[in-house]
PDB file of C-alpha atoms in Angstrom:
ATOM      1  CA  UNK A   1     -20.642  36.106  44.639  1.00 45.00           C
ATOM      2  CA  UNK A   2     -22.686  39.011  43.130  1.00 47.00           C
ATOM      3  CA  UNK A   3     -26.021  37.983  41.355  1.00 45.00           C
ATOM      4  CA  UNK A   4     -24.801  39.284  38.304  1.00 45.00           C
ATOM      5  CA  UNK A   5     -21.951  36.767  38.034  1.00 45.00           C
ATOM      6  CA  UNK A   6     -24.214  33.976  38.959  1.00 42.00           C
ATOM      7  CA  UNK A   7     -26.694  35.029  36.226  1.00 50.00           C
ATOM      8  CA  UNK A   8     -23.940  34.835  33.610  1.00 47.00           C
ATOM      9  CA  UNK A   9     -22.842  31.396  34.675  1.00 47.00           C
ATOM     10  CA  UNK A  10     -26.101  30.103  34.368  1.00 47.00           C
ATOM     11  CA  UNK A  11     -26.403  31.628  30.978  1.00 54.00           C
ATOM     12  CA  UNK A  12     -23.127  30.224  29.625  1.00 53.00           C
ATOM     13  CA  UNK A  13     -24.059  26.683  30.910  1.00 53.00           C
ATOM     14  CA  UNK A  14     -27.465  26.971  29.366  1.00 55.00           C
ATOM     15  CA  UNK A  15     -25.868  27.699  26.096  1.00 57.00           C
ATOM     16  CA  UNK A  16     -23.088  24.980  26.355  1.00 54.00           C
ATOM     17  CA  UNK A  17     -25.959  22.525  27.197  1.00 54.00           C
ATOM     18  CA  UNK A  18     -28.208  23.732  24.169  1.00 52.00           C
ATOM     19  CA  UNK A  19     -25.174  23.450  21.703  1.00 52.00           C
ATOM     20  CA  UNK A  20     -24.407  19.704  22.807  1.00 52.00           C
ATOM     21  CA  UNK A  21     -28.056  18.683  22.746  1.00 51.00           C
ATOM     22  CA  UNK A  22     -27.846  20.182  18.732  1.00 50.00           C
ATOM     23  CA  UNK A  23     -24.707  18.604  18.087  1.00 48.00           C
ATOM     24  CA  UNK A  24     -26.163  15.096  19.267  1.00 47.00           C
ATOM     25  CA  UNK A  25     -29.556  15.767  17.360  1.00 50.00           C
ATOM     26  CA  UNK A  26     -27.397  16.368  14.701  1.00 47.00           C
ATOM     27  CA  UNK A  27     -25.107  13.571  14.679  1.00 43.00           C
ATOM     28  CA  UNK A  28     -28.115  11.022  15.177  1.00 44.00           C
ATOM     29  CA  UNK A  29     -29.874  12.571  12.341  1.00 47.00           C
ATOM     30  CA  UNK A  30     -26.821  11.969   9.951  1.00 38.00           C
ATOM     31  CA  UNK A  31     -26.628   8.439  10.851  1.00 39.00           C
ATOM     32  CA  UNK A  32     -30.215   7.603  10.586  1.00 38.00           C
ATOM     33  CA  UNK A  33     -30.425   9.429   7.075  1.00 40.00           C
ATOM     34  CA  UNK A  34     -27.274   7.980   5.817  1.00 38.00           C
ATOM     35  CA  UNK A  35     -28.598   4.443   6.562  1.00 38.00           C
ATOM     36  CA  UNK A  36     -31.827   5.335   4.643  1.00 35.00           C
ATOM     37  CA  UNK A  37     -29.849   6.794   1.709  1.00 37.00           C
ATOM     38  CA  UNK A  38     -27.131   4.203   1.667  1.00 37.00           C
ATOM     39  CA  UNK A  39     -28.616   0.958   2.810  1.00 36.00           C
ATOM     40  CA  UNK A  40     -26.114  -1.086   1.155  1.00 36.00           C
ATOM     41  CA  UNK A  41     -23.563  -0.127   3.928  1.00 35.00           C
ATOM     42  CA  UNK A  42     -25.124  -2.132   6.233  1.00 34.00           C
ATOM     43  CA  UNK A  43     -25.331  -5.440   4.325  1.00 40.00           C
ATOM     44  CA  UNK A  44     -21.688  -6.830   4.578  1.00 47.00           C
ATOM     45  CA  UNK A  45     -18.618  -5.750   6.836  1.00 57.00           C
ATOM     46  CA  UNK A  46     -15.113  -6.813   5.207  1.00 60.00           C
ATOM     47  CA  UNK A  47     -13.544  -4.859   7.835  1.00 59.00           C
ATOM     48  CA  UNK A  48     -14.614  -7.501  10.479  1.00 61.00           C
ATOM     49  CA  UNK A  49     -11.837  -9.569   9.350  1.00 64.00           C
ATOM     50  CA  UNK A  50     -10.107  -7.252  11.575  1.00 63.00           C
ATOM     51  CA  UNK A  51     -11.660  -8.354  14.424  1.00 64.00           C
ATOM     52  CA  UNK A  52     -11.478 -12.101  13.790  1.00 65.00           C
ATOM     53  CA  UNK A  53      -8.045 -11.930  12.610  1.00 64.00           C
ATOM     54  CA  UNK A  54      -6.135  -8.830  14.155  1.00 67.00           C
ATOM     55  CA  UNK A  55      -2.594  -9.546  12.977  1.00 79.00           C
ATOM     56  CA  UNK A  56      -3.310 -10.887   9.345  1.00 83.00           C
ATOM     57  CA  UNK A  57      -6.424 -11.758   7.516  1.00 87.00           C
ATOM     58  CA  UNK A  58      -4.665 -15.039   6.112  1.00 88.00           C
ATOM     59  CA  UNK A  59      -4.618 -18.122   8.753  1.00 88.00           C
ATOM     60  CA  UNK A  60      -1.732 -20.447   8.893  1.00 87.00           C
ATOM     61  CA  UNK A  61      -3.736 -22.850   6.599  1.00 89.00           C
ATOM     62  CA  UNK A  62      -3.838 -20.329   3.745  1.00 90.00           C
ATOM     63  CA  UNK A  63      -7.592 -19.431   4.276  1.00 89.00           C
ATOM     64  CA  UNK A  64      -8.499 -16.027   4.224  1.00 90.00           C
ATOM     65  CA  UNK A  65     -10.854 -15.363   7.230  1.00 87.00           C
ATOM     66  CA  UNK A  66     -13.585 -13.888   5.361  1.00 87.00           C
ATOM     67  CA  UNK A  67     -14.614 -17.509   4.500  1.00 87.00           C
ATOM     68  CA  UNK A  68     -15.385 -17.914   8.386  1.00 86.00           C
ATOM     69  CA  UNK A  69     -18.696 -15.600   7.745  1.00 87.00           C
ATOM     70  CA  UNK A  70     -19.233 -15.975   4.183  1.00 89.00           C
ATOM     71  CA  UNK A  71     -20.155 -19.816   4.007  1.00 87.00           C
ATOM     72  CA  UNK A  72     -20.854 -20.073   0.580  1.00 87.00           C
ATOM     73  CA  UNK A  73     -18.206 -21.204  -1.880  1.00 89.00           C
ATOM     74  CA  UNK A  74     -17.979 -18.855  -5.048  1.00 92.00           C
ATOM     75  CA  UNK A  75     -15.472 -18.094  -7.599  1.00 93.00           C
ATOM     76  CA  UNK A  76     -13.178 -15.017  -7.498  1.00 94.00           C
ATOM     77  CA  UNK A  77     -11.013 -13.982 -10.231  1.00 94.00           C
ATOM     78  CA  UNK A  78      -7.817 -11.920 -10.094  1.00 95.00           C
ATOM     79  CA  UNK A  79      -5.807 -10.351 -13.138  1.00 95.00           C
ATOM     80  CA  UNK A  80      -2.396  -8.749 -12.623  1.00 95.00           C
ATOM     81  CA  UNK A  81       0.695  -8.506 -14.960  1.00 95.00           C
ATOM     82  CA  UNK A  82       3.190 -11.259 -15.146  1.00 94.00           C
ATOM     83  CA  UNK A  83       6.107  -8.976 -14.112  1.00 93.00           C
ATOM     84  CA  UNK A  84       6.225  -5.346 -13.188  1.00 94.00           C
ATOM     85  CA  UNK A  85       9.122  -2.971 -13.054  1.00 93.00           C
ATOM     86  CA  UNK A  86      10.207  -1.023  -9.781  1.00 93.00           C
ATOM     87  CA  UNK A  87       8.330   2.216  -8.809  1.00 93.00           C
ATOM     88  CA  UNK A  88       5.589   1.751 -11.291  1.00 94.00           C
ATOM     89  CA  UNK A  89       1.881   1.586 -11.245  1.00 96.00           C
ATOM     90  CA  UNK A  90      -0.118  -1.324 -12.439  1.00 96.00           C
ATOM     91  CA  UNK A  91      -3.639  -2.679 -12.410  1.00 95.00           C
ATOM     92  CA  UNK A  92      -4.603  -5.534 -10.033  1.00 95.00           C
ATOM     93  CA  UNK A  93      -8.318  -6.455 -11.110  1.00 95.00           C
ATOM     94  CA  UNK A  94     -10.658  -8.384  -8.815  1.00 95.00           C
ATOM     95  CA  UNK A  95     -13.633  -9.927 -10.466  1.00 94.00           C
ATOM     96  CA  UNK A  96     -16.337 -10.857  -8.380  1.00 92.00           C
ATOM     97  CA  UNK A  97     -19.055 -12.521 -10.634  1.00 90.00           C
ATOM     98  CA  UNK A  98     -22.698 -13.472  -9.689  1.00 88.00           C
ATOM     99  CA  UNK A  99     -26.114 -13.596 -10.898  1.00 87.00           C
ATOM    100  CA  UNK A 100     -27.825 -10.106 -10.598  1.00 85.00           C
ATOM    101  CA  UNK A 101     -31.177 -11.288 -10.925  1.00 87.00           C
ATOM    102  CA  UNK A 102     -30.967 -13.047  -7.242  1.00 89.00           C
ATOM    103  CA  UNK A 103     -31.792 -10.920  -4.367  1.00 91.00           C
ATOM    104  CA  UNK A 104     -30.377 -11.462  -0.855  1.00 91.00           C
ATOM    105  CA  UNK A 105     -32.112 -11.394   2.595  1.00 91.00           C
ATOM    106  CA  UNK A 106     -31.259  -7.837   4.465  1.00 89.00           C
ATOM    107  CA  UNK A 107     -31.114  -6.929   8.166  1.00 84.00           C
ATOM    108  CA  UNK A 108     -34.716  -6.455   8.463  1.00 86.00           C
ATOM    109  CA  UNK A 109     -35.736  -9.512   6.429  1.00 88.00           C
ATOM    110  CA  UNK A 110     -36.711  -7.766   3.322  1.00 89.00           C
ATOM    111  CA  UNK A 111     -34.905  -8.510  -0.337  1.00 90.00           C
ATOM    112  CA  UNK A 112     -32.536  -6.276  -1.587  1.00 90.00           C
ATOM    113  CA  UNK A 113     -29.516  -6.526  -4.262  1.00 89.00           C
ATOM    114  CA  UNK A 114     -26.455  -7.966  -3.283  1.00 90.00           C
ATOM    115  CA  UNK A 115     -23.181  -6.168  -2.473  1.00 90.00           C
ATOM    116  CA  UNK A 116     -19.418  -7.105  -2.762  1.00 92.00           C
ATOM    117  CA  UNK A 117     -16.142  -6.387  -1.009  1.00 90.00           C
ATOM    118  CA  UNK A 118     -12.759  -7.837  -1.668  1.00 92.00           C
ATOM    119  CA  UNK A 119      -9.638  -8.180   0.399  1.00 93.00           C
ATOM    120  CA  UNK A 120      -6.140  -7.959  -1.262  1.00 95.00           C
ATOM    121  CA  UNK A 121      -3.082  -9.122   0.204  1.00 95.00           C
ATOM    122  CA  UNK A 122       0.042  -7.481  -1.675  1.00 96.00           C
ATOM    123  CA  UNK A 123       3.617  -8.474  -1.232  1.00 94.00           C
ATOM    124  CA  UNK A 124       5.525  -6.327   1.627  1.00 92.00           C
ATOM    125  CA  UNK A 125       6.732  -2.977  -0.330  1.00 93.00           C
ATOM    126  CA  UNK A 126       3.667  -3.011  -2.446  1.00 95.00           C
ATOM    127  CA  UNK A 127       0.726  -0.672  -1.617  1.00 94.00           C
ATOM    128  CA  UNK A 128      -2.174   1.159  -3.189  1.00 95.00           C
ATOM    129  CA  UNK A 129      -0.651   4.159  -5.489  1.00 95.00           C
ATOM    130  CA  UNK A 130      -1.135   7.831  -4.393  1.00 93.00           C
ATOM    131  CA  UNK A 131      -3.363   9.770  -6.029  1.00 92.00           C
ATOM    132  CA  UNK A 132      -1.009  11.905  -8.064  1.00 92.00           C
ATOM    133  CA  UNK A 133       0.801   8.859  -9.270  1.00 93.00           C
ATOM    134  CA  UNK A 134      -2.428   7.208 -10.952  1.00 94.00           C
ATOM    135  CA  UNK A 135      -2.935   7.698 -14.653  1.00 93.00           C
ATOM    136  CA  UNK A 136      -5.916   9.635 -15.888  1.00 92.00           C
ATOM    137  CA  UNK A 137      -7.005   6.259 -17.882  1.00 92.00           C
ATOM    138  CA  UNK A 138      -6.664   4.466 -14.959  1.00 93.00           C
ATOM    139  CA  UNK A 139      -8.484   6.711 -12.474  1.00 92.00           C
ATOM    140  CA  UNK A 140     -11.480   6.270 -14.890  1.00 91.00           C
ATOM    141  CA  UNK A 141     -11.535   2.377 -14.207  1.00 91.00           C
ATOM    142  CA  UNK A 142     -11.101   2.648 -10.324  1.00 91.00           C
ATOM    143  CA  UNK A 143     -13.708   5.150 -10.262  1.00 87.00           C
ATOM    144  CA  UNK A 144     -15.051   6.002  -6.695  1.00 87.00           C
ATOM    145  CA  UNK A 145     -13.645   3.037  -4.839  1.00 88.00           C
ATOM    146  CA  UNK A 146     -12.234   3.700  -1.300  1.00 90.00           C
ATOM    147  CA  UNK A 147      -9.265   1.541  -0.296  1.00 92.00           C
ATOM    148  CA  UNK A 148      -9.047   0.848   3.541  1.00 89.00           C
ATOM    149  CA  UNK A 149      -5.436  -0.263   4.847  1.00 89.00           C
ATOM    150  CA  UNK A 150      -5.984  -3.330   7.022  1.00 87.00           C
ATOM    151  CA  UNK A 151      -4.000  -1.427   9.846  1.00 84.00           C
ATOM    152  CA  UNK A 152      -1.747   1.552  10.066  1.00 84.00           C
ATOM    153  CA  UNK A 153       1.222  -0.721   9.596  1.00 86.00           C
ATOM    154  CA  UNK A 154       0.088  -2.819   6.804  1.00 89.00           C
ATOM    155  CA  UNK A 155      -0.293  -0.694   3.727  1.00 91.00           C
ATOM    156  CA  UNK A 156      -0.112  -3.883   1.514  1.00 93.00           C
ATOM    157  CA  UNK A 157      -3.317  -5.503   2.779  1.00 93.00           C
ATOM    158  CA  UNK A 158      -6.240  -3.542   1.288  1.00 93.00           C
ATOM    159  CA  UNK A 159      -9.736  -3.981   2.163  1.00 91.00           C
ATOM    160  CA  UNK A 160     -12.779  -2.686  -0.293  1.00 91.00           C
ATOM    161  CA  UNK A 161     -16.310  -2.563   0.163  1.00 82.00           C
ATOM    162  CA  UNK A 162     -19.475  -3.169   1.047  1.00 86.00           C
ATOM    163  CA  UNK A 163     -20.278  -1.661  -2.458  1.00 89.00           C
ATOM    164  CA  UNK A 164     -23.387  -2.216  -4.856  1.00 89.00           C
ATOM    165  CA  UNK A 165     -22.828  -5.416  -6.892  1.00 86.00           C
ATOM    166  CA  UNK A 166     -24.753  -4.288  -9.731  1.00 86.00           C
ATOM    167  CA  UNK A 167     -22.075  -1.229 -10.253  1.00 86.00           C
ATOM    168  CA  UNK A 168     -18.821  -3.251  -9.227  1.00 87.00           C
ATOM    169  CA  UNK A 169     -18.519  -6.566 -10.349  1.00 84.00           C
ATOM    170  CA  UNK A 170     -15.099  -5.742 -11.467  1.00 90.00           C
ATOM    171  CA  UNK A 171     -12.782  -3.768  -8.880  1.00 94.00           C
ATOM    172  CA  UNK A 172      -9.674  -2.063 -10.114  1.00 94.00           C
ATOM    173  CA  UNK A 173      -6.758  -1.721  -7.518  1.00 95.00           C
ATOM    174  CA  UNK A 174      -3.900   0.968  -8.721  1.00 96.00           C
ATOM    175  CA  UNK A 175      -0.873  -0.777  -7.135  1.00 96.00           C
ATOM    176  CA  UNK A 176       2.602   0.919  -6.690  1.00 96.00           C
ATOM    177  CA  UNK A 177       5.496  -1.499  -6.842  1.00 95.00           C
ATOM    178  CA  UNK A 178       8.457  -0.844  -4.570  1.00 94.00           C
ATOM    179  CA  UNK A 179      11.880   0.049  -5.597  1.00 92.00           C
ATOM    180  CA  UNK A 180      14.760  -2.284  -4.249  1.00 92.00           C
ATOM    181  CA  UNK A 181      17.375   0.156  -5.156  1.00 88.00           C
ATOM    182  CA  UNK A 182      15.814   2.641  -2.415  1.00 90.00           C
ATOM    183  CA  UNK A 183      14.254   0.229  -0.247  1.00 88.00           C
ATOM    184  CA  UNK A 184      16.682  -2.486   0.964  1.00 88.00           C
ATOM    185  CA  UNK A 185      13.920  -4.555   2.683  1.00 88.00           C
ATOM    186  CA  UNK A 186      12.703  -5.240  -0.899  1.00 91.00           C
ATOM    187  CA  UNK A 187      14.217  -7.752  -3.414  1.00 92.00           C
ATOM    188  CA  UNK A 188      13.728  -8.405  -7.213  1.00 92.00           C
ATOM    189  CA  UNK A 189      11.950 -11.789  -7.631  1.00 92.00           C
ATOM    190  CA  UNK A 190       8.689 -13.666  -7.532  1.00 94.00           C
ATOM    191  CA  UNK A 191       5.786 -12.895  -5.032  1.00 95.00           C
ATOM    192  CA  UNK A 192       2.399 -14.175  -4.217  1.00 95.00           C
ATOM    193  CA  UNK A 193      -0.571 -11.857  -4.281  1.00 96.00           C
ATOM    194  CA  UNK A 194      -3.720 -13.161  -1.933  1.00 96.00           C
ATOM    195  CA  UNK A 195      -6.992 -12.022  -2.864  1.00 95.00           C
ATOM    196  CA  UNK A 196     -10.651 -12.930  -1.370  1.00 93.00           C
ATOM    197  CA  UNK A 197     -13.941 -11.850  -2.760  1.00 93.00           C
ATOM    198  CA  UNK A 198     -17.301 -12.065  -1.315  1.00 91.00           C
ATOM    199  CA  UNK A 199     -20.646 -10.961  -2.624  1.00 92.00           C
ATOM    200  CA  UNK A 200     -23.928 -10.872  -0.269  1.00 90.00           C
ATOM    201  CA  UNK A 201     -23.942 -10.895   3.522  1.00 89.00           C
ATOM    202  CA  UNK A 202     -22.454 -13.357   5.737  1.00 88.00           C
ATOM    203  CA  UNK A 203     -23.967 -16.123   7.610  1.00 91.00           C
ATOM    204  CA  UNK A 204     -22.188 -16.036  10.713  1.00 87.00           C
ATOM    205  CA  UNK A 205     -21.237 -12.566  12.969  1.00 83.00           C
ATOM    206  CA  UNK A 206     -17.394 -12.242  14.323  1.00 77.00           C
ATOM    207  CA  UNK A 207     -18.848 -13.094  17.756  1.00 77.00           C
ATOM    208  CA  UNK A 208     -20.148 -16.428  16.221  1.00 80.00           C
ATOM    209  CA  UNK A 209     -23.878 -15.596  16.303  1.00 86.00           C
ATOM    210  CA  UNK A 210     -25.988 -16.606  13.251  1.00 90.00           C
ATOM    211  CA  UNK A 211     -26.980 -13.725  10.849  1.00 91.00           C
ATOM    212  CA  UNK A 212     -30.779 -13.908   9.621  1.00 92.00           C
ATOM    213  CA  UNK A 213     -28.988 -14.626   6.150  1.00 92.00           C
ATOM    214  CA  UNK A 214     -28.289 -18.560   7.307  1.00 92.00           C
ATOM    215  CA  UNK A 215     -30.378 -21.833   7.907  1.00 93.00           C
ATOM    216  CA  UNK A 216     -31.687 -22.296  11.472  1.00 94.00           C
ATOM    217  CA  UNK A 217     -31.972 -25.862  12.677  1.00 94.00           C
ATOM    218  CA  UNK A 218     -33.869 -27.692  15.520  1.00 94.00           C
ATOM    219  CA  UNK A 219     -32.148 -27.302  19.115  1.00 92.00           C
ATOM    220  CA  UNK A 220     -33.530 -30.564  20.258  1.00 94.00           C
ATOM    221  CA  UNK A 221     -35.465 -33.588  19.034  1.00 94.00           C
ATOM    222  CA  UNK A 222     -39.375 -33.372  19.711  1.00 94.00           C
ATOM    223  CA  UNK A 223     -42.746 -32.409  18.076  1.00 94.00           C
ATOM    224  CA  UNK A 224     -43.454 -28.948  17.115  1.00 93.00           C
ATOM    225  CA  UNK A 225     -46.001 -27.898  19.316  1.00 93.00           C
ATOM    226  CA  UNK A 226     -46.731 -24.092  18.535  1.00 93.00           C
ATOM    227  CA  UNK A 227     -45.087 -21.798  15.830  1.00 94.00           C
ATOM    228  CA  UNK A 228     -45.624 -18.058  16.819  1.00 94.00           C
ATOM    229  CA  UNK A 229     -45.022 -15.004  14.626  1.00 91.00           C
ATOM    230  CA  UNK A 230     -43.874 -12.121  16.750  1.00 91.00           C
ATOM    231  CA  UNK A 231     -44.848  -8.587  15.863  1.00 87.00           C
ATOM    232  CA  UNK A 232     -41.149  -7.759  14.582  1.00 85.00           C
ATOM    233  CA  UNK A 233     -40.922 -10.689  12.245  1.00 88.00           C
ATOM    234  CA  UNK A 234     -39.638 -14.005  12.311  1.00 91.00           C
ATOM    235  CA  UNK A 235     -40.613 -17.131  14.159  1.00 93.00           C
ATOM    236  CA  UNK A 236     -40.783 -18.812  17.476  1.00 94.00           C
ATOM    237  CA  UNK A 237     -40.769 -22.415  17.251  1.00 94.00           C
ATOM    238  CA  UNK A 238     -41.798 -24.431  20.275  1.00 95.00           C
ATOM    239  CA  UNK A 239     -40.884 -28.157  20.379  1.00 95.00           C
ATOM    240  CA  UNK A 240     -41.763 -30.350  22.961  1.00 94.00           C
ATOM    241  CA  UNK A 241     -39.136 -33.124  23.598  1.00 93.00           C
ATOM    242  CA  UNK A 242     -40.293 -36.575  24.785  1.00 90.00           C
ATOM    243  CA  UNK A 243     -38.911 -35.663  28.328  1.00 90.00           C
ATOM    244  CA  UNK A 244     -38.425 -32.479  29.811  1.00 89.00           C
ATOM    245  CA  UNK A 245     -39.704 -28.820  29.335  1.00 93.00           C
ATOM    246  CA  UNK A 246     -40.509 -27.424  25.880  1.00 92.00           C
ATOM    247  CA  UNK A 247     -37.835 -25.415  24.103  1.00 93.00           C
ATOM    248  CA  UNK A 248     -38.628 -22.133  22.069  1.00 94.00           C
ATOM    249  CA  UNK A 249     -36.183 -21.970  18.943  1.00 94.00           C
ATOM    250  CA  UNK A 250     -36.263 -18.476  17.818  1.00 93.00           C
ATOM    251  CA  UNK A 251     -35.777 -17.387  14.008  1.00 93.00           C
ATOM    252  CA  UNK A 252     -35.355 -13.978  12.836  1.00 93.00           C
ATOM    253  CA  UNK A 253     -36.947 -12.250   9.855  1.00 92.00           C
ATOM    254  CA  UNK A 254     -35.508 -13.570   7.014  1.00 91.00           C
ATOM    255  CA  UNK A 255     -35.394 -17.429   6.428  1.00 93.00           C
ATOM    256  CA  UNK A 256     -38.491 -19.378   5.251  1.00 93.00           C
ATOM    257  CA  UNK A 257     -40.070 -21.732   7.696  1.00 93.00           C
ATOM    258  CA  UNK A 258     -40.033 -25.355   6.117  1.00 94.00           C
ATOM    259  CA  UNK A 259     -41.772 -27.014   9.168  1.00 93.00           C
ATOM    260  CA  UNK A 260     -45.517 -27.087  10.507  1.00 93.00           C
ATOM    261  CA  UNK A 261     -47.091 -27.706  13.974  1.00 93.00           C
ATOM    262  CA  UNK A 262     -47.462 -31.232  14.777  1.00 92.00           C
ATOM    263  CA  UNK A 263     -44.377 -32.194  12.864  1.00 94.00           C
ATOM    264  CA  UNK A 264     -41.869 -34.509  14.570  1.00 94.00           C
ATOM    265  CA  UNK A 265     -38.160 -33.026  14.253  1.00 93.00           C
ATOM    266  CA  UNK A 266     -35.041 -34.622  14.952  1.00 94.00           C
ATOM    267  CA  UNK A 267     -32.164 -32.804  16.745  1.00 93.00           C
ATOM    268  CA  UNK A 268     -30.335 -30.561  14.100  1.00 93.00           C
ATOM    269  CA  UNK A 269     -33.031 -30.984  11.306  1.00 94.00           C
ATOM    270  CA  UNK A 270     -33.736 -28.105   9.317  1.00 94.00           C
ATOM    271  CA  UNK A 271     -36.186 -25.795  10.328  1.00 95.00           C
ATOM    272  CA  UNK A 272     -35.940 -22.917   7.415  1.00 94.00           C
ATOM    273  CA  UNK A 273     -34.643 -22.685   3.837  1.00 93.00           C
ATOM    274  CA  UNK A 274     -31.095 -21.553   3.295  1.00 92.00           C
ATOM    275  CA  UNK A 275     -31.530 -18.078   2.122  1.00 92.00           C
ATOM    276  CA  UNK A 276     -28.164 -17.422   1.430  1.00 92.00           C
ATOM    277  CA  UNK A 277     -27.411 -16.448  -2.197  1.00 91.00           C
ATOM    278  CA  UNK A 278     -23.752 -14.971  -2.150  1.00 91.00           C
ATOM    279  CA  UNK A 279     -20.476 -16.465  -1.139  1.00 91.00           C
ATOM    280  CA  UNK A 280     -16.852 -16.062  -0.772  1.00 93.00           C
ATOM    281  CA  UNK A 281     -13.853 -17.135  -3.179  1.00 93.00           C
ATOM    282  CA  UNK A 282     -10.046 -16.491  -2.777  1.00 94.00           C
ATOM    283  CA  UNK A 283      -7.331 -16.805  -5.373  1.00 94.00           C
ATOM    284  CA  UNK A 284      -3.543 -16.687  -5.274  1.00 94.00           C
ATOM    285  CA  UNK A 285      -1.481 -15.259  -8.025  1.00 96.00           C
ATOM    286  CA  UNK A 286       2.172 -14.643  -8.744  1.00 96.00           C
ATOM    287  CA  UNK A 287       3.883 -11.618  -9.793  1.00 95.00           C
ATOM    288  CA  UNK A 288       7.468 -11.058 -10.560  1.00 94.00           C
ATOM    289  CA  UNK A 289       9.146  -7.592  -9.515  1.00 94.00           C
ATOM    290  CA  UNK A 290      11.820  -7.363 -12.561  1.00 90.00           C
ATOM    291  CA  UNK A 291      14.644  -5.224 -12.724  1.00 84.00           C
ATOM    292  CA  UNK A 292      15.173  -2.940 -15.793  1.00 75.00           C
ATOM    293  CA  UNK A 293      18.856  -3.853 -16.045  1.00 74.00           C
ATOM    294  CA  UNK A 294      17.972  -7.509 -16.376  1.00 73.00           C
ATOM    295  CA  UNK A 295      15.505  -6.934 -18.938  1.00 71.00           C
ATOM    296  CA  UNK A 296      17.940  -4.961 -20.930  1.00 73.00           C
ATOM    297  CA  UNK A 297      20.728  -7.612 -20.352  1.00 75.00           C
ATOM    298  CA  UNK A 298      18.181 -10.295 -21.602  1.00 74.00           C
ATOM    299  CA  UNK A 299      17.172  -8.016 -24.465  1.00 82.00           C
ATOM    300  CA  UNK A 300      21.057  -7.848 -25.499  1.00 82.00           C
ATOM    301  CA  UNK A 301      21.407 -11.349 -25.145  1.00 82.00           C
ATOM    302  CA  UNK A 302      18.772 -12.149 -27.323  1.00 88.00           C
ATOM    303  CA  UNK A 303      19.926  -9.849 -29.917  1.00 87.00           C
ATOM    304  CA  UNK A 304      23.582 -11.096 -29.755  1.00 85.00           C
ATOM    305  CA  UNK A 305      22.224 -14.268 -30.247  1.00 88.00           C
ATOM    306  CA  UNK A 306      20.269 -13.262 -33.122  1.00 90.00           C
ATOM    307  CA  UNK A 307      23.031 -11.888 -34.881  1.00 86.00           C
ATOM    308  CA  UNK A 308      25.503 -15.019 -34.171  1.00 88.00           C
ATOM    309  CA  UNK A 309      22.915 -17.021 -35.670  1.00 89.00           C
ATOM    310  CA  UNK A 310      22.652 -14.769 -38.893  1.00 89.00           C
ATOM    311  CA  UNK A 311      26.205 -14.534 -39.199  1.00 85.00           C
ATOM    312  CA  UNK A 312      26.538 -18.390 -38.966  1.00 87.00           C
ATOM    313  CA  UNK A 313      23.974 -18.781 -41.928  1.00 85.00           C
ATOM    314  CA  UNK A 314      25.822 -16.125 -43.834  1.00 85.00           C
ATOM    315  CA  UNK A 315      29.055 -17.785 -43.362  1.00 82.00           C
ATOM    316  CA  UNK A 316      27.731 -21.185 -44.275  1.00 82.00           C
ATOM    317  CA  UNK A 317      26.519 -19.783 -47.583  1.00 80.00           C
ATOM    318  CA  UNK A 318      29.606 -18.162 -48.205  1.00 78.00           C
ATOM    319  CA  UNK A 319      31.522 -21.412 -47.708  1.00 75.00           C
ATOM    320  CA  UNK A 320      28.911 -23.292 -49.818  1.00 75.00           C
ATOM    321  CA  UNK A 321      29.653 -20.942 -52.702  1.00 76.00           C
ATOM    322  CA  UNK A 322      33.270 -21.544 -52.458  1.00 72.00           C
ATOM    323  CA  UNK A 323      32.791 -25.375 -52.653  1.00 74.00           C
ATOM    324  CA  UNK A 324      30.527 -24.909 -55.710  1.00 72.00           C
ATOM    325  CA  UNK A 325      32.819 -22.847 -57.482  1.00 70.00           C
ATOM    326  CA  UNK A 326      35.838 -25.280 -56.717  1.00 70.00           C
ATOM    327  CA  UNK A 327      33.715 -28.264 -57.946  1.00 70.00           C
ATOM    328  CA  UNK A 328      33.323 -26.511 -61.196  1.00 65.00           C
ATOM    329  CA  UNK A 329      37.036 -26.568 -61.960  1.00 57.00           C
TER     330      UNK A 329
END
């Protein structure tokens, strides 16, 4: 092969390697800067419900799987219309109240504001309304919320979050109702909506491991012989049981230690406080997909009933006048 061809091949290979390296550096820089600029995104993971329950986030018991990781019980409020007409856009409002003065333990052990997230399980056929169907007034209420479908085939199950709790205590979902006239799989009637709302980080990862937002217990009974503090934070608590080798319990940065060296502890006894200030709550509500013809029929029935009552009253008055006139004679 000529020397010129070899040189050209080497130059092209060098350019390709250089471009690949630049792309890799840019991607790494993007992820690092995005973590610094938007730290809230690492505080909670509503989409982990997809890992713990790939088919549906609602277990057979009725519990939404978010409760498996967010162990604190907190209230969640939902507001939906009592009934809606087919092919209309309505608001489903999820409220996740909490005390904004409290702060949670974040991933590095420091304190930060709470974040919020929600899972909304709409009935089959219902889904988030397309952008062009949402009224301008409703768009202002929705804000910059990003609605993530649970899966490509389940548009009726929607995930939202994590979001800064100070800004999003109230989440507005613009929902489009189905039309049974065009979709024969949907029928008029009453349906259930299942909603879960969480605030703050979870205490357990989907793998079963504890996060640093959980309470830690002694793995064995014995005497605490040593408490060390690694450079990266947290504690290493060495427990010497009555028999056998010493056991070291590692506690990540975040929870506060409530034991001291020389203290005797039982198996399962608390070594730290409970740093969790958030929690999860779920709410089930009903909504009726109402037929416009049925509404018109009901209005016509009510109008006829009122008219019949008025005519009966007038007829009664007429009869009373005739009877009064006959009595005068």
